[in-house]
JSON list of C-alpha atoms in Angstrom, two decimals:
[
{"chain": "A", "resi": 1, "resn": "MET", "atom": "CA", "xyz": [164.13, 37.38, 301.24]},
{"chain": "A", "resi": 2, "resn": "SER", "atom": "CA", "xyz": [167.85, 37.28, 302.04]},
{"chain": "A", "resi": 3, "resn": "ALA", "atom": "CA", "xyz": [170.00, 35.12, 304.31]},
{"chain": "A", "resi": 4, "resn": "LYS", "atom": "CA", "xyz": [169.80, 38.00, 306.83]},
{"chain": "A", "resi": 5, "resn": "ILE", "atom": "CA", "xyz": [166.13, 37.29, 307.47]},
{"chain": "A", "resi": 6, "resn": "LYS", "atom": "CA", "xyz": [165.40, 36.14, 311.00]},
{"chain": "A", "resi": 7, "resn": "ASN", "atom": "CA", "xyz": [164.98, 32.45, 311.56]},
{"chain": "A", "resi": 8, "resn": "ASP", "atom": "CA", "xyz": [161.41, 32.74, 312.82]},
{"chain": "A", "resi": 9, "resn": "GLN", "atom": "CA", "xyz": [160.43, 34.80, 309.77]},
{"chain": "A", "resi": 10, "resn": "LEU", "atom": "CA", "xyz": [161.82, 32.18, 307.40]},
{"chain": "A", "resi": 11, "resn": "LEU", "atom": "CA", "xyz": [160.06, 29.38, 309.29]},
{"chain": "A", "resi": 12, "resn": "ALA", "atom": "CA", "xyz": [156.78, 31.31, 309.33]},
{"chain": "A", "resi": 13, "resn": "TYR", "atom": "CA", "xyz": [157.01, 31.68, 305.56]},
{"chain": "A", "resi": 14, "resn": "LEU", "atom": "CA", "xyz": [157.83, 28.02, 304.94]},
{"chain": "A", "resi": 15, "resn": "PHE", "atom": "CA", "xyz": [154.99, 26.73, 307.12]},
{"chain": "A", "resi": 16, "resn": "ASP", "atom": "CA", "xyz": [152.44, 29.54, 306.66]},
{"chain": "A", "resi": 17, "resn": "GLY", "atom": "CA", "xyz": [152.62, 30.08, 310.39]},
{"chain": "A", "resi": 18, "resn": "LYS", "atom": "CA", "xyz": [150.93, 26.71, 311.02]},
{"chain": "A", "resi": 19, "resn": "PRO", "atom": "CA", "xyz": [152.04, 23.71, 313.11]},
{"chain": "A", "resi": 20, "resn": "HIS", "atom": "CA", "xyz": [153.71, 20.97, 311.08]},
{"chain": "A", "resi": 21, "resn": "THR", "atom": "CA", "xyz": [155.68, 17.78, 311.69]},
{"chain": "A", "resi": 22, "resn": "LEU", "atom": "CA", "xyz": [158.67, 19.23, 309.83]},
{"chain": "A", "resi": 23, "resn": "SER", "atom": "CA", "xyz": [158.75, 22.55, 311.68]},
{"chain": "A", "resi": 24, "resn": "GLY", "atom": "CA", "xyz": [160.83, 21.09, 314.54]},
{"chain": "A", "resi": 25, "resn": "PRO", "atom": "CA", "xyz": [163.57, 19.56, 312.36]},
{"chain": "A", "resi": 26, "resn": "MET", "atom": "CA", "xyz": [163.66, 22.58, 310.06]},
{"chain": "A", "resi": 27, "resn": "SER", "atom": "CA", "xyz": [163.96, 24.92, 313.03]},
{"chain": "A", "resi": 28, "resn": "ARG", "atom": "CA", "xyz": [166.89, 22.91, 314.43]},
{"chain": "A", "resi": 29, "resn": "TRP", "atom": "CA", "xyz": [168.67, 22.73, 311.09]},
{"chain": "A", "resi": 30, "resn": "ILE", "atom": "CA", "xyz": [168.26, 26.44, 310.35]},
{"chain": "A", "resi": 31, "resn": "GLU", "atom": "CA", "xyz": [169.44, 27.34, 313.86]},
{"chain": "A", "resi": 32, "resn": "ALA", "atom": "CA", "xyz": [172.43, 24.99, 313.71]},
{"chain": "A", "resi": 33, "resn": "SER", "atom": "CA", "xyz": [173.70, 25.72, 310.21]},
{"chain": "A", "resi": 34, "resn": "ARG", "atom": "CA", "xyz": [174.19, 28.99, 308.37]},
{"chain": "A", "resi": 35, "resn": "GLY", "atom": "CA", "xyz": [174.67, 26.98, 305.19]},
{"chain": "A", "resi": 36, "resn": "PHE", "atom": "CA", "xyz": [171.30, 25.27, 305.57]},
{"chain": "A", "resi": 37, "resn": "LYS", "atom": "CA", "xyz": [169.60, 28.56, 306.38]},
{"chain": "A", "resi": 38, "resn": "GLU", "atom": "CA", "xyz": [170.99, 29.98, 303.14]},
{"chain": "A", "resi": 39, "resn": "PHE", "atom": "CA", "xyz": [169.83, 26.86, 301.28]},
{"chain": "A", "resi": 40, "resn": "ALA", "atom": "CA", "xyz": [166.33, 27.07, 302.79]},
{"chain": "A", "resi": 41, "resn": "SER", "atom": "CA", "xyz": [166.13, 30.77, 301.99]},
{"chain": "A", "resi": 42, "resn": "GLU", "atom": "CA", "xyz": [167.28, 30.31, 298.39]},
{"chain": "A", "resi": 43, "resn": "TYR", "atom": "CA", "xyz": [164.79, 27.50, 297.75]},
{"chain": "A", "resi": 44, "resn": "ARG", "atom": "CA", "xyz": [162.08, 28.75, 300.11]},
{"chain": "A", "resi": 45, "resn": "ASP", "atom": "CA", "xyz": [159.32, 28.77, 297.47]},
{"chain": "A", "resi": 46, "resn": "LYS", "atom": "CA", "xyz": [160.09, 25.20, 296.37]},
{"chain": "A", "resi": 47, "resn": "ILE", "atom": "CA", "xyz": [160.29, 23.94, 299.96]},
{"chain": "A", "resi": 48, "resn": "ARG", "atom": "CA", "xyz": [157.12, 25.81, 300.95]},
{"chain": "A", "resi": 49, "resn": "LYS", "atom": "CA", "xyz": [155.20, 24.28, 298.06]},
{"chain": "A", "resi": 50, "resn": "LYS", "atom": "CA", "xyz": [156.42, 20.78, 298.93]},
{"chain": "A", "resi": 51, "resn": "ILE", "atom": "CA", "xyz": [155.36, 21.25, 302.55]},
{"chain": "A", "resi": 52, "resn": "ARG", "atom": "CA", "xyz": [151.91, 22.46, 301.50]},
{"chain": "A", "resi": 53, "resn": "ILE", "atom": "CA", "xyz": [151.17, 19.59, 299.10]},
{"chain": "A", "resi": 54, "resn": "THR", "atom": "CA", "xyz": [152.69, 16.81, 301.22]},
{"chain": "A", "resi": 55, "resn": "GLN", "atom": "CA", "xyz": [149.82, 15.23, 303.14]},
{"chain": "A", "resi": 56, "resn": "SER", "atom": "CA", "xyz": [150.39, 11.63, 304.23]},
{"chain": "A", "resi": 57, "resn": "ASP", "atom": "CA", "xyz": [152.69, 10.70, 307.10]},
{"chain": "A", "resi": 58, "resn": "SER", "atom": "CA", "xyz": [154.83, 8.61, 304.75]},
{"chain": "A", "resi": 59, "resn": "ALA", "atom": "CA", "xyz": [155.21, 11.47, 302.27]},
{"chain": "A", "resi": 60, "resn": "VAL", "atom": "CA", "xyz": [156.16, 13.84, 305.10]},
{"chain": "A", "resi": 61, "resn": "GLN", "atom": "CA", "xyz": [158.85, 11.39, 306.21]},
{"chain": "A", "resi": 62, "resn": "ASP", "atom": "CA", "xyz": [160.10, 11.19, 302.61]},
{"chain": "A", "resi": 63, "resn": "LEU", "atom": "CA", "xyz": [160.40, 14.98, 302.46]},
{"chain": "A", "resi": 64, "resn": "MET", "atom": "CA", "xyz": [162.14, 15.07, 305.84]},
{"chain": "A", "resi": 65, "resn": "ALA", "atom": "CA", "xyz": [164.68, 12.52, 304.58]},
{"chain": "A", "resi": 66, "resn": "GLU", "atom": "CA", "xyz": [165.28, 14.65, 301.48]},
{"chain": "A", "resi": 67, "resn": "LEU", "atom": "CA", "xyz": [165.80, 17.84, 303.50]},
{"chain": "A", "resi": 68, "resn": "ASP", "atom": "CA", "xyz": [167.95, 16.00, 306.05]},
{"chain": "A", "resi": 69, "resn": "VAL", "atom": "CA", "xyz": [170.27, 14.97, 303.21]},
{"chain": "A", "resi": 70, "resn": "ALA", "atom": "CA", "xyz": [170.36, 18.59, 302.04]},
{"chain": "A", "resi": 71, "resn": "TYR", "atom": "CA", "xyz": [171.33, 19.60, 305.58]},
{"chain": "A", "resi": 72, "resn": "GLN", "atom": "CA", "xyz": [174.15, 17.06, 305.62]},
{"chain": "A", "resi": 73, "resn": "LEU", "atom": "CA", "xyz": [175.40, 18.07, 302.18]},
{"chain": "A", "resi": 74, "resn": "VAL", "atom": "CA", "xyz": [175.67, 21.77, 303.00]},
{"chain": "A", "resi": 75, "resn": "GLN", "atom": "CA", "xyz": [177.82, 20.95, 306.03]},
{"chain": "A", "resi": 76, "resn": "GLN", "atom": "CA", "xyz": [180.58, 20.20, 303.53]},
{"chain": "A", "resi": 77, "resn": "LYS", "atom": "CA", "xyz": [181.78, 23.76, 302.91]},
{"chain": "A", "resi": 78, "resn": "ARG", "atom": "CA", "xyz": [183.18, 22.89, 299.49]},
{"chain": "A", "resi": 79, "resn": "PHE", "atom": "CA", "xyz": [179.78, 21.67, 298.28]},
{"chain": "A", "resi": 80, "resn": "ARG", "atom": "CA", "xyz": [177.45, 24.01, 296.42]},
{"chain": "A", "resi": 81, "resn": "VAL", "atom": "CA", "xyz": [174.04, 22.32, 296.59]},
{"chain": "A", "resi": 82, "resn": "ILE", "atom": "CA", "xyz": [171.38, 22.93, 293.92]},
{"chain": "A", "resi": 83, "resn": "TYR", "atom": "CA", "xyz": [167.84, 21.70, 294.60]},
{"chain": "A", "resi": 84, "resn": "GLU", "atom": "CA", "xyz": [166.04, 19.83, 291.77]},
{"chain": "A", "resi": 85, "resn": "PRO", "atom": "CA", "xyz": [168.28, 21.29, 289.04]},
{"chain": "A", "resi": 86, "resn": "TYR", "atom": "CA", "xyz": [166.59, 19.46, 286.16]},
{"chain": "A", "resi": 87, "resn": "GLY", "atom": "CA", "xyz": [163.00, 20.16, 287.15]},
{"chain": "A", "resi": 88, "resn": "SER", "atom": "CA", "xyz": [162.03, 21.81, 283.87]},
{"chain": "A", "resi": 89, "resn": "GLU", "atom": "CA", "xyz": [163.20, 18.89, 281.72]},
{"chain": "A", "resi": 90, "resn": "LYS", "atom": "CA", "xyz": [161.19, 15.85, 280.67]},
{"chain": "A", "resi": 91, "resn": "GLY", "atom": "CA", "xyz": [161.11, 12.93, 283.06]},
{"chain": "A", "resi": 92, "resn": "ARG", "atom": "CA", "xyz": [162.20, 12.73, 286.68]},
{"chain": "A", "resi": 93, "resn": "GLY", "atom": "CA", "xyz": [165.67, 13.89, 287.59]},
{"chain": "A", "resi": 94, "resn": "PRO", "atom": "CA", "xyz": [167.85, 13.67, 290.70]},
{"chain": "A", "resi": 95, "resn": "ASP", "atom": "CA", "xyz": [166.99, 15.69, 293.79]},
{"chain": "A", "resi": 96, "resn": "PHE", "atom": "CA", "xyz": [170.27, 17.59, 293.96]},
{"chain": "A", "resi": 97, "resn": "ALA", "atom": "CA", "xyz": [173.21, 18.63, 291.84]},
{"chain": "A", "resi": 98, "resn": "VAL", "atom": "CA", "xyz": [176.33, 19.34, 293.88]},
{"chain": "A", "resi": 99, "resn": "ALA", "atom": "CA", "xyz": [179.22, 21.42, 292.62]},
{"chain": "A", "resi": 100, "resn": "PHE", "atom": "CA", "xyz": [182.48, 20.22, 294.15]},
{"chain": "A", "resi": 101, "resn": "LYS", "atom": "CA", "xyz": [185.81, 21.68, 293.10]},
{"chain": "A", "resi": 102, "resn": "SER", "atom": "CA", "xyz": [185.87, 21.65, 289.28]},
{"chain": "A", "resi": 103, "resn": "PHE", "atom": "CA", "xyz": [183.00, 19.24, 288.63]},
{"chain": "A", "resi": 104, "resn": "THR", "atom": "CA", "xyz": [179.36, 18.57, 289.45]},
{"chain": "A", "resi": 105, "resn": "PHE", "atom": "CA", "xyz": [177.73, 15.34, 290.59]},
{"chain": "A", "resi": 106, "resn": "ASN", "atom": "CA", "xyz": [174.10, 14.39, 291.16]},
{"chain": "A", "resi": 107, "resn": "VAL", "atom": "CA", "xyz": [172.40, 13.06, 294.28]},
{"chain": "A", "resi": 108, "resn": "GLU", "atom": "CA", "xyz": [169.09, 11.20, 294.33]},
{"chain": "A", "resi": 109, "resn": "VAL", "atom": "CA", "xyz": [167.46, 10.55, 297.71]},
{"chain": "A", "resi": 110, "resn": "THR", "atom": "CA", "xyz": [164.98, 7.83, 298.57]},
{"chain": "A", "resi": 111, "resn": "ARG", "atom": "CA", "xyz": [163.63, 6.38, 301.80]},
{"chain": "A", "resi": 112, "resn": "ILE", "atom": "CA", "xyz": [162.83, 2.80, 302.72]},
{"chain": "A", "resi": 113, "resn": "HIS", "atom": "CA", "xyz": [161.40, 1.90, 306.10]},
{"chain": "A", "resi": 114, "resn": "SER", "atom": "CA", "xyz": [161.34, -1.18, 308.26]},
{"chain": "A", "resi": 115, "resn": "GLY", "atom": "CA", "xyz": [157.57, -1.07, 308.73]},
{"chain": "A", "resi": 116, "resn": "SER", "atom": "CA", "xyz": [157.06, -2.91, 305.45]},
{"chain": "A", "resi": 117, "resn": "LEU", "atom": "CA", "xyz": [159.41, -5.74, 306.43]},
{"chain": "A", "resi": 118, "resn": "GLU", "atom": "CA", "xyz": [157.58, -8.80, 307.68]},
{"chain": "A", "resi": 119, "resn": "ARG", "atom": "CA", "xyz": [159.05, -10.58, 310.66]},
{"chain": "A", "resi": 120, "resn": "ASN", "atom": "CA", "xyz": [159.48, -14.33, 310.81]},
{"chain": "A", "resi": 121, "resn": "GLU", "atom": "CA", "xyz": [161.10, -15.48, 314.04]},
{"chain": "A", "resi": 122, "resn": "LYS", "atom": "CA", "xyz": [161.33, -19.09, 312.80]},
{"chain": "A", "resi": 123, "resn": "SER", "atom": "CA", "xyz": [163.46, -18.13, 309.82]},
{"chain": "A", "resi": 124, "resn": "PRO", "atom": "CA", "xyz": [166.52, -16.06, 310.90]},
{"chain": "A", "resi": 125, "resn": "GLY", "atom": "CA", "xyz": [167.48, -15.25, 307.30]},
{"chain": "A", "resi": 126, "resn": "PHE", "atom": "CA", "xyz": [164.00, -14.17, 306.26]},
{"chain": "A", "resi": 127, "resn": "GLU", "atom": "CA", "xyz": [164.38, -10.46, 307.04]},
{"chain": "A", "resi": 128, "resn": "ARG", "atom": "CA", "xyz": [167.81, -10.39, 305.39]},
{"chain": "A", "resi": 129, "resn": "GLN", "atom": "CA", "xyz": [166.27, -11.78, 302.20]},
{"chain": "A", "resi": 130, "resn": "GLN", "atom": "CA", "xyz": [163.58, -9.11, 302.35]},
{"chain": "A", "resi": 131, "resn": "VAL", "atom": "CA", "xyz": [166.17, -6.37, 302.82]},
{"chain": "A", "resi": 132, "resn": "ASN", "atom": "CA", "xyz": [168.11, -7.56, 299.78]},
{"chain": "A", "resi": 133, "resn": "GLY", "atom": "CA", "xyz": [164.88, -7.63, 297.79]},
{"chain": "A", "resi": 134, "resn": "ARG", "atom": "CA", "xyz": [163.94, -4.11, 298.87]},
{"chain": "A", "resi": 135, "resn": "LEU", "atom": "CA", "xyz": [167.40, -2.85, 297.94]},
{"chain": "A", "resi": 136, "resn": "VAL", "atom": "CA", "xyz": [167.09, -4.34, 294.45]},
{"chain": "A", "resi": 137, "resn": "ASP", "atom": "CA", "xyz": [163.63, -2.78, 294.01]},
{"chain": "A", "resi": 138, "resn": "THR", "atom": "CA", "xyz": [164.87, 0.60, 295.22]},
{"chain": "A", "resi": 139, "resn": "VAL", "atom": "CA", "xyz": [167.93, 0.65, 292.96]},
{"chain": "A", "resi": 140, "resn": "CYS", "atom": "CA", "xyz": [165.98, -0.48, 289.89]},
{"chain": "A", "resi": 141, "resn": "GLU", "atom": "CA", "xyz": [163.29, 2.14, 290.54]},
{"chain": "A", "resi": 142, "resn": "LYS", "atom": "CA", "xyz": [165.89, 4.90, 290.69]},
{"chain": "A", "resi": 143, "resn": "LEU", "atom": "CA", "xyz": [168.28, 3.91, 287.90]},
{"chain": "A", "resi": 144, "resn": "GLY", "atom": "CA", "xyz": [166.29, 5.84, 285.31]},
{"chain": "A", "resi": 145, "resn": "GLN", "atom": "CA", "xyz": [167.05, 9.08, 287.16]},
{"chain": "A", "resi": 146, "resn": "MET", "atom": "CA", "xyz": [170.81, 8.68, 286.79]},
{"chain": "A", "resi": 147, "resn": "ARG", "atom": "CA", "xyz": [172.09, 11.32, 284.36]},
{"chain": "A", "resi": 148, "resn": "PRO", "atom": "CA", "xyz": [174.59, 10.50, 281.59]},
{"chain": "A", "resi": 149, "resn": "GLY", "atom": "CA", "xyz": [178.03, 12.08, 281.41]},
{"chain": "A", "resi": 150, "resn": "MET", "atom": "CA", "xyz": [178.54, 12.66, 285.14]},
{"chain": "A", "resi": 151, "resn": "SER", "atom": "CA", "xyz": [178.78, 10.98, 288.53]},
{"chain": "A", "resi": 152, "resn": "ASN", "atom": "CA", "xyz": [175.52, 9.97, 290.23]},
{"chain": "A", "resi": 153, "resn": "VAL", "atom": "CA", "xyz": [175.07, 9.04, 293.88]},
{"chain": "A", "resi": 154, "resn": "LEU", "atom": "CA", "xyz": [171.97, 7.31, 295.28]},
{"chain": "A", "resi": 155, "resn": "ILE", "atom": "CA", "xyz": [171.43, 8.04, 298.97]},
{"chain": "A", "resi": 156, "resn": "ILE", "atom": "CA", "xyz": [169.07, 5.62, 300.69]},
{"chain": "A", "resi": 157, "resn": "VAL", "atom": "CA", "xyz": [167.68, 6.71, 304.06]},
{"chain": "A", "resi": 158, "resn": "SER", "atom": "CA", "xyz": [166.29, 3.97, 306.28]},
{"chain": "A", "resi": 159, "resn": "ASP", "atom": "CA", "xyz": [165.13, 3.45, 309.85]},
{"chain": "A", "resi": 160, "resn": "SER", "atom": "CA", "xyz": [166.18, -0.21, 309.71]},
{"chain": "A", "resi": 161, "resn": "ASP", "atom": "CA", "xyz": [169.51, -1.41, 311.09]},
{"chain": "A", "resi": 162, "resn": "PHE", "atom": "CA", "xyz": [169.39, -4.22, 308.52]},
{"chain": "A", "resi": 163, "resn": "PHE", "atom": "CA", "xyz": [169.98, -1.76, 305.69]},
{"chain": "A", "resi": 164, "resn": "ALA", "atom": "CA", "xyz": [172.76, 0.09, 307.51]},
{"chain": "A", "resi": 165, "resn": "ALA", "atom": "CA", "xyz": [174.61, -3.20, 308.09]},
{"chain": "A", "resi": 166, "resn": "LEU", "atom": "CA", "xyz": [173.89, -4.67, 304.65]},
{"chain": "A", "resi": 167, "resn": "ASP", "atom": "CA", "xyz": [176.80, -6.12, 302.65]},
{"chain": "A", "resi": 168, "resn": "LEU", "atom": "CA", "xyz": [176.31, -3.90, 299.61]},
{"chain": "A", "resi": 169, "resn": "ASP", "atom": "CA", "xyz": [179.00, -5.58, 297.52]},
{"chain": "A", "resi": 170, "resn": "GLN", "atom": "CA", "xyz": [177.24, -8.92, 297.88]},
{"chain": "A", "resi": 171, "resn": "ALA", "atom": "CA", "xyz": [173.76, -7.48, 297.37]},
{"chain": "A", "resi": 172, "resn": "MET", "atom": "CA", "xyz": [174.72, -5.62, 294.20]},
{"chain": "A", "resi": 173, "resn": "THR", "atom": "CA", "xyz": [176.54, -8.65, 292.80]},
{"chain": "A", "resi": 174, "resn": "GLN", "atom": "CA", "xyz": [173.43, -10.74, 293.38]},
{"chain": "A", "resi": 175, "resn": "MET", "atom": "CA", "xyz": [171.32, -8.10, 291.66]},
{"chain": "A", "resi": 176, "resn": "LYS", "atom": "CA", "xyz": [173.55, -8.14, 288.56]},
{"chain": "A", "resi": 177, "resn": "ASP", "atom": "CA", "xyz": [173.39, -11.94, 288.51]},
{"chain": "A", "resi": 178, "resn": "ARG", "atom": "CA", "xyz": [169.59, -11.79, 288.52]},
{"chain": "A", "resi": 179, "resn": "VAL", "atom": "CA", "xyz": [169.65, -9.31, 285.64]},
{"chain": "A", "resi": 180, "resn": "GLU", "atom": "CA", "xyz": [172.08, -11.36, 283.59]},
{"chain": "A", "resi": 181, "resn": "GLN", "atom": "CA", "xyz": [169.97, -14.47, 284.19]},
{"chain": "A", "resi": 182, "resn": "LYS", "atom": "CA", "xyz": [166.97, -12.52, 282.86]},
{"chain": "A", "resi": 183, "resn": "GLU", "atom": "CA", "xyz": [164.82, -13.15, 285.90]},
{"chain": "A", "resi": 184, "resn": "GLU", "atom": "CA", "xyz": [161.29, -12.80, 284.59]},
{"chain": "A", "resi": 185, "resn": "GLY", "atom": "CA", "xyz": [159.78, -10.98, 287.56]},
{"chain": "A", "resi": 186, "resn": "LEU", "atom": "CA", "xyz": [162.59, -8.44, 287.70]},
{"chain": "A", "resi": 187, "resn": "TYR", "atom": "CA", "xyz": [162.38, -7.70, 283.99]},
{"chain": "A", "resi": 188, "resn": "GLY", "atom": "CA", "xyz": [158.61, -7.39, 284.04]},
{"chain": "A", "resi": 189, "resn": "ARG", "atom": "CA", "xyz": [158.56, -4.87, 286.89]},
{"chain": "A", "resi": 190, "resn": "TYR", "atom": "CA", "xyz": [161.12, -2.49, 285.45]},
{"chain": "A", "resi": 191, "resn": "GLY", "atom": "CA", "xyz": [160.71, -2.83, 281.70]},
{"chain": "A", "resi": 192, "resn": "PHE", "atom": "CA", "xyz": [164.05, -4.49, 280.96]},
{"chain": "A", "resi": 193, "resn": "VAL", "atom": "CA", "xyz": [164.03, -6.49, 277.72]},
{"chain": "A", "resi": 194, "resn": "LYS", "atom": "CA", "xyz": [167.68, -7.53, 277.82]},
{"chain": "A", "resi": 195, "resn": "PRO", "atom": "CA", "xyz": [170.63, -7.04, 280.20]},
{"chain": "A", "resi": 196, "resn": "ALA", "atom": "CA", "xyz": [171.86, -4.09, 278.13]},
{"chain": "A", "resi": 197, "resn": "ASP", "atom": "CA", "xyz": [168.71, -2.16, 279.12]},
{"chain": "A", "resi": 198, "resn": "PHE", "atom": "CA", "xyz": [169.72, -2.47, 282.77]},
{"chain": "A", "resi": 199, "resn": "PHE", "atom": "CA", "xyz": [173.42, -1.82, 282.32]},
{"chain": "A", "resi": 200, "resn": "LYS", "atom": "CA", "xyz": [172.78, 1.33, 280.27]},
{"chain": "A", "resi": 201, "resn": "TYR", "atom": "CA", "xyz": [171.67, 2.99, 283.51]},
{"chain": "A", "resi": 202, "resn": "TYR", "atom": "CA", "xyz": [173.62, 0.88, 286.00]},
{"chain": "A", "resi": 203, "resn": "LEU", "atom": "CA", "xyz": [176.89, 2.18, 284.55]},
{"chain": "A", "resi": 204, "resn": "ARG", "atom": "CA", "xyz": [175.73, 5.73, 285.34]},
{"chain": "A", "resi": 205, "resn": "LEU", "atom": "CA", "xyz": [175.42, 4.89, 289.04]},
{"chain": "A", "resi": 206, "resn": "SER", "atom": "CA", "xyz": [178.66, 5.87, 290.76]},
{"chain": "A", "resi": 207, "resn": "ALA", "atom": "CA", "xyz": [177.83, 5.03, 294.37]},
{"chain": "A", "resi": 208, "resn": "ILE", "atom": "CA", "xyz": [175.17, 4.14, 296.92]},
{"chain": "A", "resi": 209, "resn": "LEU", "atom": "CA", "xyz": [175.19, 5.61, 300.42]},
{"chain": "A", "resi": 210, "resn": "ILE", "atom": "CA", "xyz": [172.84, 4.15, 303.02]},
{"chain": "A", "resi": 211, "resn": "ARG", "atom": "CA", "xyz": [172.21, 6.49, 305.93]},
{"chain": "A", "resi": 212, "resn": "PRO", "atom": "CA", "xyz": [170.12, 5.78, 309.02]},
{"chain": "A", "resi": 213, "resn": "LEU", "atom": "CA", "xyz": [167.07, 7.96, 309.57]},
{"chain": "A", "resi": 214, "resn": "GLY", "atom": "CA", "xyz": [167.63, 10.53, 312.30]},
{"chain": "A", "resi": 215, "resn": "SER", "atom": "CA", "xyz": [171.35, 9.93, 312.09]},
{"chain": "A", "resi": 216, "resn": "GLU", "atom": "CA", "xyz": [172.21, 12.77, 314.45]},
{"chain": "A", "resi": 217, "resn": "GLU", "atom": "CA", "xyz": [170.99, 10.51, 317.27]},
{"chain": "A", "resi": 218, "resn": "THR", "atom": "CA", "xyz": [172.55, 7.22, 316.18]},
{"chain": "A", "resi": 219, "resn": "LYS", "atom": "CA", "xyz": [175.95, 5.59, 316.38]},
{"chain": "A", "resi": 220, "resn": "VAL", "atom": "CA", "xyz": [175.47, 3.74, 313.09]},
{"chain": "A", "resi": 221, "resn": "SER", "atom": "CA", "xyz": [177.87, 4.89, 310.38]},
{"chain": "A", "resi": 222, "resn": "PRO", "atom": "CA", "xyz": [176.76, 5.50, 306.79]},
{"chain": "A", "resi": 223, "resn": "ASN", "atom": "CA", "xyz": [177.28, 2.51, 304.49]},
{"chain": "A", "resi": 224, "resn": "LEU", "atom": "CA", "xyz": [179.03, 3.50, 301.24]},
{"chain": "A", "resi": 225, "resn": "TRP", "atom": "CA", "xyz": [179.27, 1.30, 298.14]},
{"chain": "A", "resi": 226, "resn": "LEU", "atom": "CA", "xyz": [181.31, 2.29, 295.08]},
{"chain": "A", "resi": 227, "resn": "ASN", "atom": "CA", "xyz": [180.43, 0.99, 291.62]},
{"chain": "A", "resi": 228, "resn": "ASN", "atom": "CA", "xyz": [183.70, -0.20, 290.10]},
{"chain": "A", "resi": 229, "resn": "GLN", "atom": "CA", "xyz": [181.97, -0.41, 286.72]},
{"chain": "A", "resi": 230, "resn": "ALA", "atom": "CA", "xyz": [180.71, 3.18, 286.71]},
{"chain": "A", "resi": 231, "resn": "LYS", "atom": "CA", "xyz": [181.57, 5.29, 283.69]},
{"chain": "A", "resi": 232, "resn": "HIS", "atom": "CA", "xyz": [182.14, 8.23, 286.04]},
{"chain": "A", "resi": 233, "resn": "PRO", "atom": "CA", "xyz": [183.42, 6.84, 289.37]},
{"chain": "A", "resi": 234, "resn": "LEU", "atom": "CA", "xyz": [183.81, 9.00, 292.44]},
{"chain": "A", "resi": 235, "resn": "THR", "atom": "CA", "xyz": [187.12, 10.75, 292.91]},
{"chain": "A", "resi": 236, "resn": "SER", "atom": "CA", "xyz": [188.98, 10.09, 296.17]},
{"chain": "A", "resi": 237, "resn": "PRO", "atom": "CA", "xyz": [188.26, 13.61, 297.55]},
{"chain": "A", "resi": 238, "resn": "LEU", "atom": "CA", "xyz": [184.55, 13.18, 296.82]},
{"chain": "A", "resi": 239, "resn": "LYS", "atom": "CA", "xyz": [184.50, 9.72, 298.36]},
{"chain": "A", "resi": 240, "resn": "ASN", "atom": "CA", "xyz": [186.12, 11.11, 301.51]},
{"chain": "A", "resi": 241, "resn": "ALA", "atom": "CA", "xyz": [183.64, 14.00, 301.65]},
{"chain": "A", "resi": 242, "resn": "LEU", "atom": "CA", "xyz": [180.64, 11.66, 301.36]},
{"chain": "A", "resi": 243, "resn": "GLN", "atom": "CA", "xyz": [181.98, 9.42, 304.10]},
{"chain": "A", "resi": 244, "resn": "LYS", "atom": "CA", "xyz": [181.97, 12.42, 306.42]},
{"chain": "A", "resi": 245, "resn": "LEU", "atom": "CA", "xyz": [178.21, 12.89, 306.10]},
{"chain": "A", "resi": 246, "resn": "GLN", "atom": "CA", "xyz": [176.95, 12.65, 309.68]},
{"chain": "A", "resi": 247, "resn": "GLN", "atom": "CA", "xyz": [179.68, 10.42, 311.04]},
{"chain": "A", "resi": 248, "resn": "PRO", "atom": "CA", "xyz": [179.05, 9.43, 314.66]}
]
């Protein structure tokens, strides 16, 4: 199956000719982007399998977020996007490896949604505290997937404006403070015995990019945080390229 295959043939293969929540977005992306069509064709078997085994609404939304990020990445013509490049190795790896100029960086995608945030009208700062807590949980859950010896970017997709507007510098500083203070609950959840266990992986994290869900219809800009302690920080050209992902 080559990139010359007709769009409807590729979609029929991916979805087994059956209706699916993702068929609309995939159809739009394939129609709008030659690069994404080539990506979907190259990884058609992997995408088809994911579509077939993904059952719950939440899991479908997770997969849509992952493929939406792939769509955004391939819009950068200098990016060569590889889907699940470390799949055959032990443990979970990042979702994408991206070749850019003379080096390769990794991208891990995760989704957090506002539905799990409780609302408390009597406490204006309550939701903000929850957002900070969810960010800490999300980062700690994903740190183990950061690969050594290269740059790693965590892209968080969310349908909550709170995350898009979050002060990431402040939130990440607070997270490090909690780690250094050996907060019992935080250590127990993620298996940290001492701060060095956390920082071993934290130093592999080059950047966090928070993108709104369905960003083609929003005016909210992506929120980029750079880790100034990273062993492999982002280069200026890469930083600029990431900031272009679905700008309003």
